[in-house]
């Protein structure tokens, strides 16, 4: 029997959209202070984006974190500039500056309400480390929040991948780096090469950050 090879789809993208409706965008948000961004953040974002086949992963720096154990951070302008430098070479990565522009304390529920109103054609995922999962019950309006986003937990050694809330779990290479360690190393004039992208290290040195 002669075999026939299709050189184009039987149903075109245009016809599929007409039948099924427009394809919804799949976007992950990676929130945090990023003080500074380091390669561990980038590895997590890459793992989530590629594993889940997402359209974009948006780094979303907060203006002022709502943590009980308040973290003092350098001005948002510096943190945004370092993020821009860090993600420039990855077309899947971009920035979401809603919280910085809004100012004040950053609550995820307020952000997600605003994003859903602005982008009703988008399904949102929210990346959190395994160490943050146990804190979810303390997040403001968490019962509503889990309806607005799909939480994506990145597995980490020593933390059980379990929660009372629905979470999609993703594996990523384990890189034991923290922003606080980088700040401490800079203050002690120690090398941070290979801990942050070269462009971030250059920015920190140029602006004289974390020396106090």
mmCIF file of C-alpha atoms in Angstrom:
data_model
loop_
_atom_site.group_PDB
_atom_site.id
_atom_site.type_symbol
_atom_site.label_atom_id
_atom_site.label_comp_id
_atom_site.label_asym_id
_atom_site.label_seq_id
_atom_site.Cartn_x
_atom_site.Cartn_y
_atom_site.Cartn_z
ATOM 1 C CA UNK A 1 0.000 0.000 0.000
ATOM 2 C CA UNK A 2 1.342 3.387 -0.944
ATOM 3 C CA UNK A 3 2.026 5.645 2.030
ATOM 4 C CA UNK A 4 1.164 9.309 1.919
ATOM 5 C CA UNK A 5 3.236 11.906 3.745
ATOM 6 C CA UNK A 6 1.430 15.033 4.851
ATOM 7 C CA UNK A 7 3.435 18.151 4.133
ATOM 8 C CA UNK A 8 1.078 20.441 6.003
ATOM 9 C CA UNK A 9 -1.419 19.983 8.843
ATOM 10 C CA UNK A 10 -4.926 18.845 7.959
ATOM 11 C CA UNK A 11 -6.263 21.570 10.273
ATOM 12 C CA UNK A 12 -4.409 24.838 10.097
ATOM 13 C CA UNK A 13 -3.673 26.935 13.181
ATOM 14 C CA UNK A 14 -6.237 29.472 11.974
ATOM 15 C CA UNK A 15 -8.995 26.850 11.653
ATOM 16 C CA UNK A 16 -8.040 25.303 15.004
ATOM 17 C CA UNK A 17 -8.307 28.701 16.669
ATOM 18 C CA UNK A 18 -11.680 29.261 15.023
ATOM 19 C CA UNK A 19 -12.956 25.932 16.375
ATOM 20 C CA UNK A 20 -11.329 25.859 19.797
ATOM 21 C CA UNK A 21 -10.877 29.570 20.415
ATOM 22 C CA UNK A 22 -7.585 31.461 20.843
ATOM 23 C CA UNK A 23 -4.767 29.528 22.503
ATOM 24 C CA UNK A 24 -4.196 30.790 26.020
ATOM 25 C CA UNK A 25 -0.686 31.978 26.859
ATOM 26 C CA UNK A 26 1.187 29.984 29.483
ATOM 27 C CA UNK A 27 3.322 32.262 31.650
ATOM 28 C CA UNK A 28 5.240 31.678 34.876
ATOM 29 C CA UNK A 29 5.960 34.410 37.377
ATOM 30 C CA UNK A 30 9.084 34.210 39.502
ATOM 31 C CA UNK A 31 8.680 36.656 42.344
ATOM 32 C CA UNK A 32 11.331 37.699 44.801
ATOM 33 C CA UNK A 33 13.590 40.438 46.041
ATOM 34 C CA UNK A 34 16.519 39.379 43.817
ATOM 35 C CA UNK A 35 19.027 41.149 46.012
ATOM 36 C CA UNK A 36 20.950 40.239 43.882
ATOM 37 C CA UNK A 37 19.784 37.774 41.232
ATOM 38 C CA UNK A 38 22.141 34.774 41.001
ATOM 39 C CA UNK A 39 22.594 31.694 38.848
ATOM 40 C CA UNK A 40 20.423 29.605 41.160
ATOM 41 C CA UNK A 41 17.451 31.803 40.241
ATOM 42 C CA UNK A 42 18.208 31.436 36.544
ATOM 43 C CA UNK A 43 18.546 27.653 36.770
ATOM 44 C CA UNK A 44 15.190 27.361 38.570
ATOM 45 C CA UNK A 45 13.450 29.559 35.997
ATOM 46 C CA UNK A 46 14.948 27.625 33.076
ATOM 47 C CA UNK A 47 13.928 24.283 34.597
ATOM 48 C CA UNK A 48 10.326 25.383 35.136
ATOM 49 C CA UNK A 49 9.965 27.012 31.736
ATOM 50 C CA UNK A 50 11.362 24.095 29.753
ATOM 51 C CA UNK A 51 9.810 21.310 31.845
ATOM 52 C CA UNK A 52 6.307 22.769 31.601
ATOM 53 C CA UNK A 53 6.707 24.044 28.042
ATOM 54 C CA UNK A 54 5.757 27.601 28.965
ATOM 55 C CA UNK A 55 5.717 30.589 26.640
ATOM 56 C CA UNK A 56 7.493 32.937 29.034
ATOM 57 C CA UNK A 57 9.016 33.086 32.494
ATOM 58 C CA UNK A 58 8.729 36.571 33.975
ATOM 59 C CA UNK A 59 10.996 37.664 36.823
ATOM 60 C CA UNK A 60 8.921 39.835 39.128
ATOM 61 C CA UNK A 61 10.968 41.823 41.667
ATOM 62 C CA UNK A 62 9.005 43.052 44.661
ATOM 63 C CA UNK A 63 9.057 46.646 45.770
ATOM 64 C CA UNK A 64 8.963 45.881 49.483
ATOM 65 C CA UNK A 65 8.606 42.262 50.649
ATOM 66 C CA UNK A 66 5.773 41.572 53.134
ATOM 67 C CA UNK A 67 7.903 39.149 55.169
ATOM 68 C CA UNK A 68 7.619 39.190 58.926
ATOM 69 C CA UNK A 69 11.392 38.901 59.091
ATOM 70 C CA UNK A 70 11.764 42.070 57.013
ATOM 71 C CA UNK A 71 14.624 42.009 54.517
ATOM 72 C CA UNK A 72 16.238 45.349 53.845
ATOM 73 C CA UNK A 73 16.962 45.627 50.135
ATOM 74 C CA UNK A 74 18.773 48.063 47.916
ATOM 75 C CA UNK A 75 16.564 50.322 45.756
ATOM 76 C CA UNK A 76 14.439 48.505 43.208
ATOM 77 C CA UNK A 77 16.122 50.340 40.328
ATOM 78 C CA UNK A 78 19.393 48.511 41.034
ATOM 79 C CA UNK A 79 17.698 45.127 41.396
ATOM 80 C CA UNK A 80 15.796 45.629 38.140
ATOM 81 C CA UNK A 81 18.970 46.654 36.309
ATOM 82 C CA UNK A 82 20.750 43.504 37.492
ATOM 83 C CA UNK A 83 17.803 41.340 36.422
ATOM 84 C CA UNK A 84 17.806 42.950 32.978
ATOM 85 C CA UNK A 85 21.509 42.165 32.636
ATOM 86 C CA UNK A 86 21.060 38.591 33.873
ATOM 87 C CA UNK A 87 18.206 37.550 31.569
ATOM 88 C CA UNK A 88 19.171 39.412 28.395
ATOM 89 C CA UNK A 89 20.461 36.329 26.550
ATOM 90 C CA UNK A 90 17.433 34.092 27.189
ATOM 91 C CA UNK A 91 14.439 34.777 24.884
ATOM 92 C CA UNK A 92 12.083 32.892 27.222
ATOM 93 C CA UNK A 93 12.856 35.273 30.107
ATOM 94 C CA UNK A 94 11.471 38.757 30.657
ATOM 95 C CA UNK A 95 10.525 41.141 33.471
ATOM 96 C CA UNK A 96 7.167 41.858 35.125
ATOM 97 C CA UNK A 97 7.428 45.173 36.975
ATOM 98 C CA UNK A 98 3.871 45.493 38.301
ATOM 99 C CA UNK A 99 4.936 45.420 41.965
ATOM 100 C CA UNK A 100 7.808 47.868 41.540
ATOM 101 C CA UNK A 101 5.582 50.335 39.703
ATOM 102 C CA UNK A 102 2.779 49.985 42.251
ATOM 103 C CA UNK A 103 5.120 50.725 45.151
ATOM 104 C CA UNK A 104 4.531 49.956 48.802
ATOM 105 C CA UNK A 105 4.384 46.442 50.252
ATOM 106 C CA UNK A 106 4.062 43.709 47.622
ATOM 107 C CA UNK A 107 1.241 41.220 48.162
ATOM 108 C CA UNK A 108 0.937 38.498 45.534
ATOM 109 C CA UNK A 109 -2.866 38.466 45.639
ATOM 110 C CA UNK A 110 -3.039 42.153 44.651
ATOM 111 C CA UNK A 111 -0.623 41.516 41.810
ATOM 112 C CA UNK A 112 -2.516 38.522 40.471
ATOM 113 C CA UNK A 113 -5.853 40.324 40.528
ATOM 114 C CA UNK A 114 -4.294 43.129 38.476
ATOM 115 C CA UNK A 115 -2.573 40.777 36.021
ATOM 116 C CA UNK A 116 -5.702 38.700 35.409
ATOM 117 C CA UNK A 117 -7.656 41.860 34.680
ATOM 118 C CA UNK A 118 -4.959 43.141 32.323
ATOM 119 C CA UNK A 119 -4.293 39.786 30.601
ATOM 120 C CA UNK A 120 -7.455 37.633 30.619
ATOM 121 C CA UNK A 121 -5.970 35.434 27.852
ATOM 122 C CA UNK A 122 -3.128 34.181 30.064
ATOM 123 C CA UNK A 123 -2.817 31.222 32.438
ATOM 124 C CA UNK A 124 -0.374 32.060 35.210
ATOM 125 C CA UNK A 125 2.019 29.812 37.117
ATOM 126 C CA UNK A 126 3.896 31.001 40.200
ATOM 127 C CA UNK A 127 7.338 29.611 40.995
ATOM 128 C CA UNK A 128 8.288 28.950 44.602
ATOM 129 C CA UNK A 129 11.143 27.052 46.180
ATOM 130 C CA UNK A 130 10.353 23.958 48.231
ATOM 131 C CA UNK A 131 11.341 25.884 51.372
ATOM 132 C CA UNK A 132 8.504 28.349 50.751
ATOM 133 C CA UNK A 133 5.722 25.759 50.467
ATOM 134 C CA UNK A 134 5.146 25.561 54.222
ATOM 135 C CA UNK A 135 4.563 29.320 54.303
ATOM 136 C CA UNK A 136 1.661 29.230 51.834
ATOM 137 C CA UNK A 137 -1.023 29.155 54.569
ATOM 138 C CA UNK A 138 0.304 32.551 55.717
ATOM 139 C CA UNK A 139 -0.008 34.189 52.302
ATOM 140 C CA UNK A 140 -2.720 36.817 52.102
ATOM 141 C CA UNK A 141 -6.025 35.469 50.694
ATOM 142 C CA UNK A 142 -4.413 32.157 49.791
ATOM 143 C CA UNK A 143 -7.809 30.505 49.116
ATOM 144 C CA UNK A 144 -8.441 32.992 46.313
ATOM 145 C CA UNK A 145 -4.826 33.010 45.162
ATOM 146 C CA UNK A 146 -4.751 29.292 44.347
ATOM 147 C CA UNK A 147 -7.634 29.924 41.934
ATOM 148 C CA UNK A 148 -5.672 32.626 40.120
ATOM 149 C CA UNK A 149 -2.336 30.816 39.745
ATOM 150 C CA UNK A 150 -0.917 27.340 39.547
ATOM 151 C CA UNK A 151 1.899 27.087 42.069
ATOM 152 C CA UNK A 152 5.057 25.404 40.813
ATOM 153 C CA UNK A 153 7.317 24.026 43.524
ATOM 154 C CA UNK A 154 10.980 23.418 42.751
ATOM 155 C CA UNK A 155 12.161 20.391 44.705
ATOM 156 C CA UNK A 156 14.983 20.923 47.183
ATOM 157 C CA UNK A 157 17.010 18.557 49.334
ATOM 158 C CA UNK A 158 15.596 18.222 52.844
ATOM 159 C CA UNK A 159 12.072 19.408 51.995
ATOM 160 C CA UNK A 160 9.187 17.005 51.480
ATOM 161 C CA UNK A 161 7.250 17.740 48.262
ATOM 162 C CA UNK A 162 3.833 17.878 49.904
ATOM 163 C CA UNK A 163 1.240 20.556 50.604
ATOM 164 C CA UNK A 164 -2.437 21.004 51.375
ATOM 165 C CA UNK A 165 -2.569 23.218 48.279
ATOM 166 C CA UNK A 166 -2.326 22.052 44.651
ATOM 167 C CA UNK A 167 1.280 22.307 43.482
ATOM 168 C CA UNK A 168 3.039 21.154 40.332
ATOM 169 C CA UNK A 169 6.482 19.869 41.319
ATOM 170 C CA UNK A 170 9.523 20.356 39.094
ATOM 171 C CA UNK A 171 13.088 19.089 39.421
ATOM 172 C CA UNK A 172 16.038 21.411 38.892
ATOM 173 C CA UNK A 173 19.788 21.086 39.468
ATOM 174 C CA UNK A 174 20.509 21.800 43.130
ATOM 175 C CA UNK A 175 22.664 24.901 43.460
ATOM 176 C CA UNK A 176 23.336 25.956 47.048
ATOM 177 C CA UNK A 177 23.634 29.711 46.522
ATOM 178 C CA UNK A 178 21.827 32.508 48.348
ATOM 179 C CA UNK A 179 21.657 36.250 47.773
ATOM 180 C CA UNK A 180 22.717 36.840 51.374
ATOM 181 C CA UNK A 181 25.904 34.810 50.818
ATOM 182 C CA UNK A 182 26.717 36.875 47.749
ATOM 183 C CA UNK A 183 26.173 40.122 49.664
ATOM 184 C CA UNK A 184 28.449 38.884 52.446
ATOM 185 C CA UNK A 185 31.162 37.919 49.971
ATOM 186 C CA UNK A 186 31.021 41.300 48.268
ATOM 187 C CA UNK A 187 31.260 43.076 51.631
ATOM 188 C CA UNK A 188 34.375 41.018 52.398
ATOM 189 C CA UNK A 189 35.853 41.723 48.951
ATOM 190 C CA UNK A 190 35.660 38.029 48.031
ATOM 191 C CA UNK A 191 35.036 36.729 44.516
ATOM 192 C CA UNK A 192 31.471 36.122 43.326
ATOM 193 C CA UNK A 193 32.570 34.875 39.929
ATOM 194 C CA UNK A 194 30.394 31.985 38.681
ATOM 195 C CA UNK A 195 27.840 32.701 41.434
ATOM 196 C CA UNK A 196 26.189 35.460 39.419
ATOM 197 C CA UNK A 197 26.273 36.249 35.686
ATOM 198 C CA UNK A 198 29.331 38.266 34.687
ATOM 199 C CA UNK A 199 27.142 41.252 33.800
ATOM 200 C CA UNK A 200 25.647 41.246 37.303
ATOM 201 C CA UNK A 201 29.071 41.066 38.941
ATOM 202 C CA UNK A 202 30.217 43.978 36.779
ATOM 203 C CA UNK A 203 27.157 46.027 37.749
ATOM 204 C CA UNK A 204 27.692 45.380 41.466
ATOM 205 C CA UNK A 205 31.314 46.493 41.195
ATOM 206 C CA UNK A 206 30.494 49.548 39.061
ATOM 207 C CA UNK A 207 27.767 50.777 41.428
ATOM 208 C CA UNK A 208 29.646 49.865 44.604
ATOM 209 C CA UNK A 209 26.761 47.786 45.935
ATOM 210 C CA UNK A 210 26.769 45.708 49.146
ATOM 211 C CA UNK A 211 29.938 47.225 50.534
ATOM 212 C CA UNK A 212 28.328 48.683 53.672
#
